[in-house]
mmCIF file of C-alpha atoms in Angstrom:
data_model
loop_
_atom_site.group_PDB
_atom_site.id
_atom_site.type_symbol
_atom_site.label_atom_id
_atom_site.label_comp_id
_atom_site.label_asym_id
_atom_site.label_seq_id
_atom_site.Cartn_x
_atom_site.Cartn_y
_atom_site.Cartn_z
ATOM 1 C CA MET K 1 25.388 13.092 17.298
ATOM 2 C CA SER K 2 24.864 11.606 13.831
ATOM 3 C CA LEU K 3 23.160 8.254 13.367
ATOM 4 C CA GLU K 4 26.419 6.848 12.020
ATOM 5 C CA GLN K 5 28.346 7.980 15.112
ATOM 6 C CA GLU K 6 25.616 6.628 17.360
ATOM 7 C CA ILE K 7 25.988 3.170 15.808
ATOM 8 C CA LYS K 8 29.801 3.374 15.899
ATOM 9 C CA ASN K 9 29.558 4.105 19.613
ATOM 10 C CA GLN K 10 27.899 0.723 20.120
ATOM 11 C CA TYR K 11 31.269 -0.811 19.202
ATOM 12 C CA SER K 12 33.453 1.776 20.942
ATOM 13 C CA LYS K 13 36.450 0.535 22.858
ATOM 14 C CA ILE K 14 40.033 1.481 23.556
ATOM 15 C CA PHE K 15 41.640 -1.891 22.929
ATOM 16 C CA SER K 16 44.188 -3.082 25.426
ATOM 17 C CA ALA K 17 46.919 -5.692 25.632
ATOM 18 C CA GLU K 18 46.535 -5.845 29.399
ATOM 19 C CA PHE K 19 43.006 -7.302 29.218
ATOM 20 C CA LYS K 20 43.850 -9.701 26.372
ATOM 21 C CA ASP K 21 41.597 -7.914 23.893
ATOM 22 C CA TRP K 22 43.501 -9.764 21.151
ATOM 23 C CA ILE K 23 41.659 -13.006 21.938
ATOM 24 C CA PRO K 24 38.271 -12.161 20.338
ATOM 25 C CA PHE K 25 40.072 -10.778 17.276
ATOM 26 C CA LYS K 26 41.889 -14.088 16.834
ATOM 27 C CA GLN K 27 38.734 -16.119 17.512
ATOM 28 C CA MET K 28 36.828 -14.280 14.797
ATOM 29 C CA ALA K 29 39.778 -14.540 12.381
ATOM 30 C CA GLU K 30 39.785 -18.304 12.961
ATOM 31 C CA TYR K 31 36.053 -18.496 12.265
ATOM 32 C CA TYR K 32 36.430 -16.652 8.950
ATOM 33 C CA LEU K 33 39.448 -18.742 7.929
ATOM 34 C CA LYS K 34 37.578 -21.941 8.716
ATOM 35 C CA THR K 35 34.681 -20.645 6.610
ATOM 36 C CA SER K 36 37.036 -19.886 3.721
ATOM 37 C CA ALA K 37 38.492 -23.397 3.954
ATOM 38 C CA HIS K 38 35.261 -25.393 4.170
ATOM 39 C CA LEU K 39 32.414 -23.442 2.533
ATOM 40 C CA LEU K 40 30.800 -25.569 -0.179
ATOM 41 C CA THR K 41 28.449 -24.691 -3.024
ATOM 42 C CA GLU K 42 25.771 -26.780 -1.280
ATOM 43 C CA ASN K 43 25.927 -24.313 1.648
ATOM 44 C CA ILE K 44 24.877 -21.460 -0.643
ATOM 45 C CA ASP K 45 21.150 -20.695 -0.770
ATOM 46 C CA SER K 46 20.829 -19.567 -4.367
ATOM 47 C CA PRO K 47 19.795 -20.974 -7.759
ATOM 48 C CA GLU K 48 22.347 -23.387 -9.257
ATOM 49 C CA PRO K 49 24.019 -21.156 -11.852
ATOM 50 C CA GLN K 50 25.092 -18.714 -9.120
ATOM 51 C CA LYS K 51 26.161 -21.111 -6.365
ATOM 52 C CA LEU K 52 29.840 -21.456 -7.322
ATOM 53 C CA TRP K 53 30.234 -17.731 -7.965
ATOM 54 C CA LEU K 54 28.660 -16.791 -4.626
ATOM 55 C CA ARG K 55 30.651 -19.432 -2.760
ATOM 56 C CA ASN K 56 33.930 -18.086 -4.141
ATOM 57 C CA VAL K 57 32.996 -14.484 -3.332
ATOM 58 C CA GLN K 58 32.181 -15.531 0.249
ATOM 59 C CA LYS K 59 35.510 -17.344 0.537
ATOM 60 C CA ARG K 60 37.479 -14.310 -0.627
ATOM 61 C CA LEU K 61 35.549 -11.950 1.662
ATOM 62 C CA SER K 62 36.140 -14.291 4.604
ATOM 63 C CA ILE K 63 39.872 -14.410 3.848
ATOM 64 C CA GLY K 64 40.069 -10.608 3.707
ATOM 65 C CA ILE K 65 38.141 -10.060 6.934
ATOM 66 C CA ALA K 66 40.233 -12.710 8.698
ATOM 67 C CA THR K 67 43.412 -10.956 7.589
ATOM 68 C CA GLU K 68 42.541 -7.674 9.256
ATOM 69 C CA LEU K 69 41.290 -9.333 12.436
ATOM 70 C CA LEU K 70 44.340 -11.585 12.765
ATOM 71 C CA LEU K 71 46.769 -8.707 12.245
ATOM 72 C CA LYS K 72 44.957 -6.655 14.882
ATOM 73 C CA ALA K 73 45.243 -9.639 17.233
ATOM 74 C CA ILE K 74 48.999 -9.761 16.602
ATOM 75 C CA TYR K 75 49.395 -6.025 17.207
ATOM 76 C CA LEU K 76 47.418 -6.176 20.463
ATOM 77 C CA LYS K 77 49.094 -9.364 21.707
ATOM 78 C CA ASN K 78 52.437 -7.617 21.298
ATOM 79 C CA GLY K 79 51.254 -4.516 23.148
ATOM 80 C CA PHE K 80 50.695 -2.224 20.154
ATOM 81 C CA ASN K 81 47.820 0.200 19.795
ATOM 82 C CA ILE K 82 45.215 -0.282 17.048
ATOM 83 C CA ASN K 83 42.932 2.687 17.886
ATOM 84 C CA LYS K 84 43.313 5.758 15.706
ATOM 85 C CA PRO K 85 43.939 9.050 17.480
ATOM 86 C CA ILE K 86 41.157 11.541 18.039
ATOM 87 C CA ASP K 87 41.194 14.146 15.261
ATOM 88 C CA GLY K 88 43.860 16.736 15.917
ATOM 89 C CA ASN K 89 46.152 14.402 17.873
ATOM 90 C CA ASN K 90 49.290 13.335 16.063
ATOM 91 C CA ILE K 91 50.384 9.851 17.121
ATOM 92 C CA ASP K 92 53.082 7.736 15.501
ATOM 93 C CA PHE K 93 52.160 4.331 14.169
ATOM 94 C CA PRO K 94 52.846 1.764 15.399
ATOM 95 C CA MET K 95 53.138 2.690 19.046
ATOM 96 C CA LYS K 96 52.989 0.685 22.262
ATOM 97 C CA ILE K 97 49.707 1.072 24.124
ATOM 98 C CA LYS K 98 51.523 1.680 27.416
ATOM 99 C CA ASP K 99 53.157 4.794 25.911
ATOM 100 C CA LEU K 100 49.812 6.408 25.033
ATOM 101 C CA LYS K 101 47.247 8.343 27.013
ATOM 102 C CA PRO K 102 43.845 6.711 26.414
ATOM 103 C CA GLU K 103 42.161 10.115 26.135
ATOM 104 C CA LEU K 104 44.139 10.767 22.921
ATOM 105 C CA LEU K 105 42.597 7.705 21.229
ATOM 106 C CA ASN K 106 39.365 7.385 19.327
ATOM 107 C CA PRO K 107 37.353 4.474 20.762
ATOM 108 C CA SER K 108 35.180 4.406 17.610
ATOM 109 C CA ASP K 109 37.905 3.977 14.987
ATOM 110 C CA THR K 110 40.832 1.613 14.385
ATOM 111 C CA TYR K 111 43.656 1.556 11.872
ATOM 112 C CA GLY K 112 42.981 -0.059 8.495
ATOM 113 C CA LEU K 113 44.389 -3.163 6.894
ATOM 114 C CA ASN K 114 46.838 -1.429 4.576
ATOM 115 C CA LEU K 115 48.678 0.262 7.451
ATOM 116 C CA LEU K 116 48.642 -2.939 9.509
ATOM 117 C CA ILE K 117 50.319 -4.832 6.662
ATOM 118 C CA GLN K 118 52.867 -2.078 5.964
ATOM 119 C CA HIS K 119 54.133 -2.017 9.561
ATOM 120 C CA LEU K 120 53.848 -5.697 10.489
ATOM 121 C CA THR K 121 57.626 -6.251 10.382
ATOM 122 C CA LYS K 122 57.947 -3.735 13.240
ATOM 123 C CA ILE K 123 55.624 -5.866 15.372
ATOM 124 C CA ILE K 124 56.924 -9.420 14.891
ATOM 125 C CA ASP K 125 59.922 -11.022 13.221
ATOM 126 C CA LEU K 126 58.701 -12.541 9.942
ATOM 127 C CA GLY K 127 61.778 -14.703 9.528
ATOM 128 C CA GLN K 128 63.994 -15.218 6.503
ATOM 129 C CA ASN K 129 61.490 -14.315 3.765
ATOM 130 C CA PRO K 130 59.065 -11.670 5.007
ATOM 131 C CA GLU K 131 58.141 -10.793 1.429
ATOM 132 C CA ASN K 132 56.519 -14.234 1.013
ATOM 133 C CA ILE K 133 54.223 -13.574 3.976
ATOM 134 C CA MET K 134 53.517 -10.075 2.703
ATOM 135 C CA GLU K 135 52.476 -11.391 -0.718
ATOM 136 C CA GLY K 136 49.661 -13.453 0.792
ATOM 137 C CA LEU K 137 48.497 -10.575 2.974
ATOM 138 C CA LYS K 138 48.399 -8.181 0.024
ATOM 139 C CA ILE K 139 46.387 -10.648 -2.054
ATOM 140 C CA SER K 140 43.954 -11.065 0.859
ATOM 141 C CA LYS K 141 43.577 -7.292 1.094
ATOM 142 C CA VAL K 142 42.779 -7.011 -2.609
ATOM 143 C CA PHE K 143 40.261 -9.865 -2.365
ATOM 144 C CA ARG K 144 38.459 -8.126 0.479
ATOM 145 C CA ASN K 145 38.483 -4.728 -1.176
ATOM 146 C CA LYS K 146 37.364 -5.954 -4.593
ATOM 147 C CA GLU K 147 34.665 -8.349 -3.377
ATOM 148 C CA GLY K 148 33.400 -5.716 -0.942
ATOM 149 C CA HIS K 149 33.197 -2.952 -3.543
ATOM 150 C CA VAL K 150 32.360 -4.512 -6.904
ATOM 151 C CA ALA K 151 30.324 -7.440 -8.220
ATOM 152 C CA VAL K 152 31.531 -9.327 -11.270
ATOM 153 C CA HIS K 153 30.477 -12.773 -12.492
ATOM 154 C CA TRP K 154 33.957 -13.675 -13.648
ATOM 155 C CA HIS K 155 37.258 -13.796 -11.751
ATOM 156 C CA ASN K 156 40.592 -14.817 -13.253
ATOM 157 C CA PHE K 157 41.343 -17.688 -10.856
ATOM 158 C CA GLU K 158 44.968 -18.443 -9.946
ATOM 159 C CA ARG K 159 45.541 -21.323 -7.505
ATOM 160 C CA LYS K 160 48.969 -19.885 -6.600
ATOM 161 C CA ASP K 161 47.248 -16.821 -5.074
ATOM 162 C CA TYR K 162 45.516 -19.110 -2.584
ATOM 163 C CA ASP K 163 48.776 -20.988 -1.958
ATOM 164 C CA ARG K 164 50.393 -17.679 -1.001
ATOM 165 C CA ILE K 165 47.517 -16.810 1.317
ATOM 166 C CA GLU K 166 47.673 -20.228 2.984
ATOM 167 C CA PHE K 167 51.430 -19.870 3.482
ATOM 168 C CA SER K 168 50.989 -16.409 5.041
ATOM 169 C CA PHE K 169 48.430 -17.583 7.578
ATOM 170 C CA ILE K 170 50.388 -20.711 8.476
ATOM 171 C CA GLU K 171 53.425 -18.534 9.154
ATOM 172 C CA LEU K 172 51.469 -15.899 11.093
ATOM 173 C CA PHE K 173 49.980 -18.530 13.393
ATOM 174 C CA ARG K 174 53.471 -19.961 13.960
ATOM 175 C CA LEU K 175 55.301 -16.659 14.434
ATOM 176 C CA GLY K 176 52.540 -14.689 16.108
ATOM 177 C CA PHE K 177 50.956 -17.332 18.350
ATOM 178 C CA ASN K 178 53.362 -20.294 18.430
ATOM 179 C CA GLU K 179 50.688 -22.516 16.870
ATOM 180 C CA ASN K 180 50.834 -25.005 14.008
ATOM 181 C CA LEU K 181 48.062 -24.317 11.518
ATOM 182 C CA GLU K 182 47.021 -26.750 8.823
ATOM 183 C CA PHE K 183 45.184 -24.616 6.282
ATOM 184 C CA LYS K 184 43.887 -25.406 2.824
ATOM 185 C CA ILE K 185 41.245 -23.352 1.036
ATOM 186 C CA SER K 186 39.037 -25.582 -1.113
ATOM 187 C CA ILE K 187 38.747 -23.429 -4.200
ATOM 188 C CA ALA K 188 39.616 -25.607 -7.215
ATOM 189 C CA LYS K 189 37.562 -28.622 -8.279
ATOM 190 C CA ASN K 190 37.763 -31.611 -5.905
ATOM 191 C CA GLU K 191 39.931 -29.803 -3.348
ATOM 192 C CA ILE K 192 39.253 -30.615 0.300
ATOM 193 C CA GLY K 193 39.478 -27.719 2.713
ATOM 194 C CA LYS K 194 41.383 -27.933 5.971
ATOM 195 C CA PHE K 195 41.583 -25.709 9.026
ATOM 196 C CA ASP K 196 43.169 -27.247 12.097
ATOM 197 C CA ILE K 197 45.252 -25.628 14.837
ATOM 198 C CA LYS K 198 47.688 -27.669 16.903
#
């Protein structure tokens, strides 16, 4: 067994709807969203010229991580499998967990964010304007991928991108969990972050 596989095995699990495995996914998504809403430059341990840059990178990474975790929570809560199949097994996606034999699934690997976004409309009804929810999710995915793979001092900031993300999460909490989320990412000057679930 490779070192990489050995470490992956420490996280191995066939995720189930029956045992409410969606709950820790949602809890961690909430933590990252709260971080993205409230993280301030004063929380960043770095010399002054870099504080704002590093804060914004952390916010975008937190948003992206929260997106994947929240979507996996929605899939699991609705009884859909998130584990990839073991190599050589051909399994449709998405598929209900109850329709799968656990021995066909890879406990060390789950489906990625892109696929989760693409098939979300098969999991829950996104209402009248699903494309508006999808816009925010796609922006979140790009934030995570770019901030996780490259480092640049400058980012062309657009407040409307964050508005779209906020809208997407508010809708996903409402449609996926029947919860009212108040969510504002403090990103522009003098904005006050908010993360509150009712």
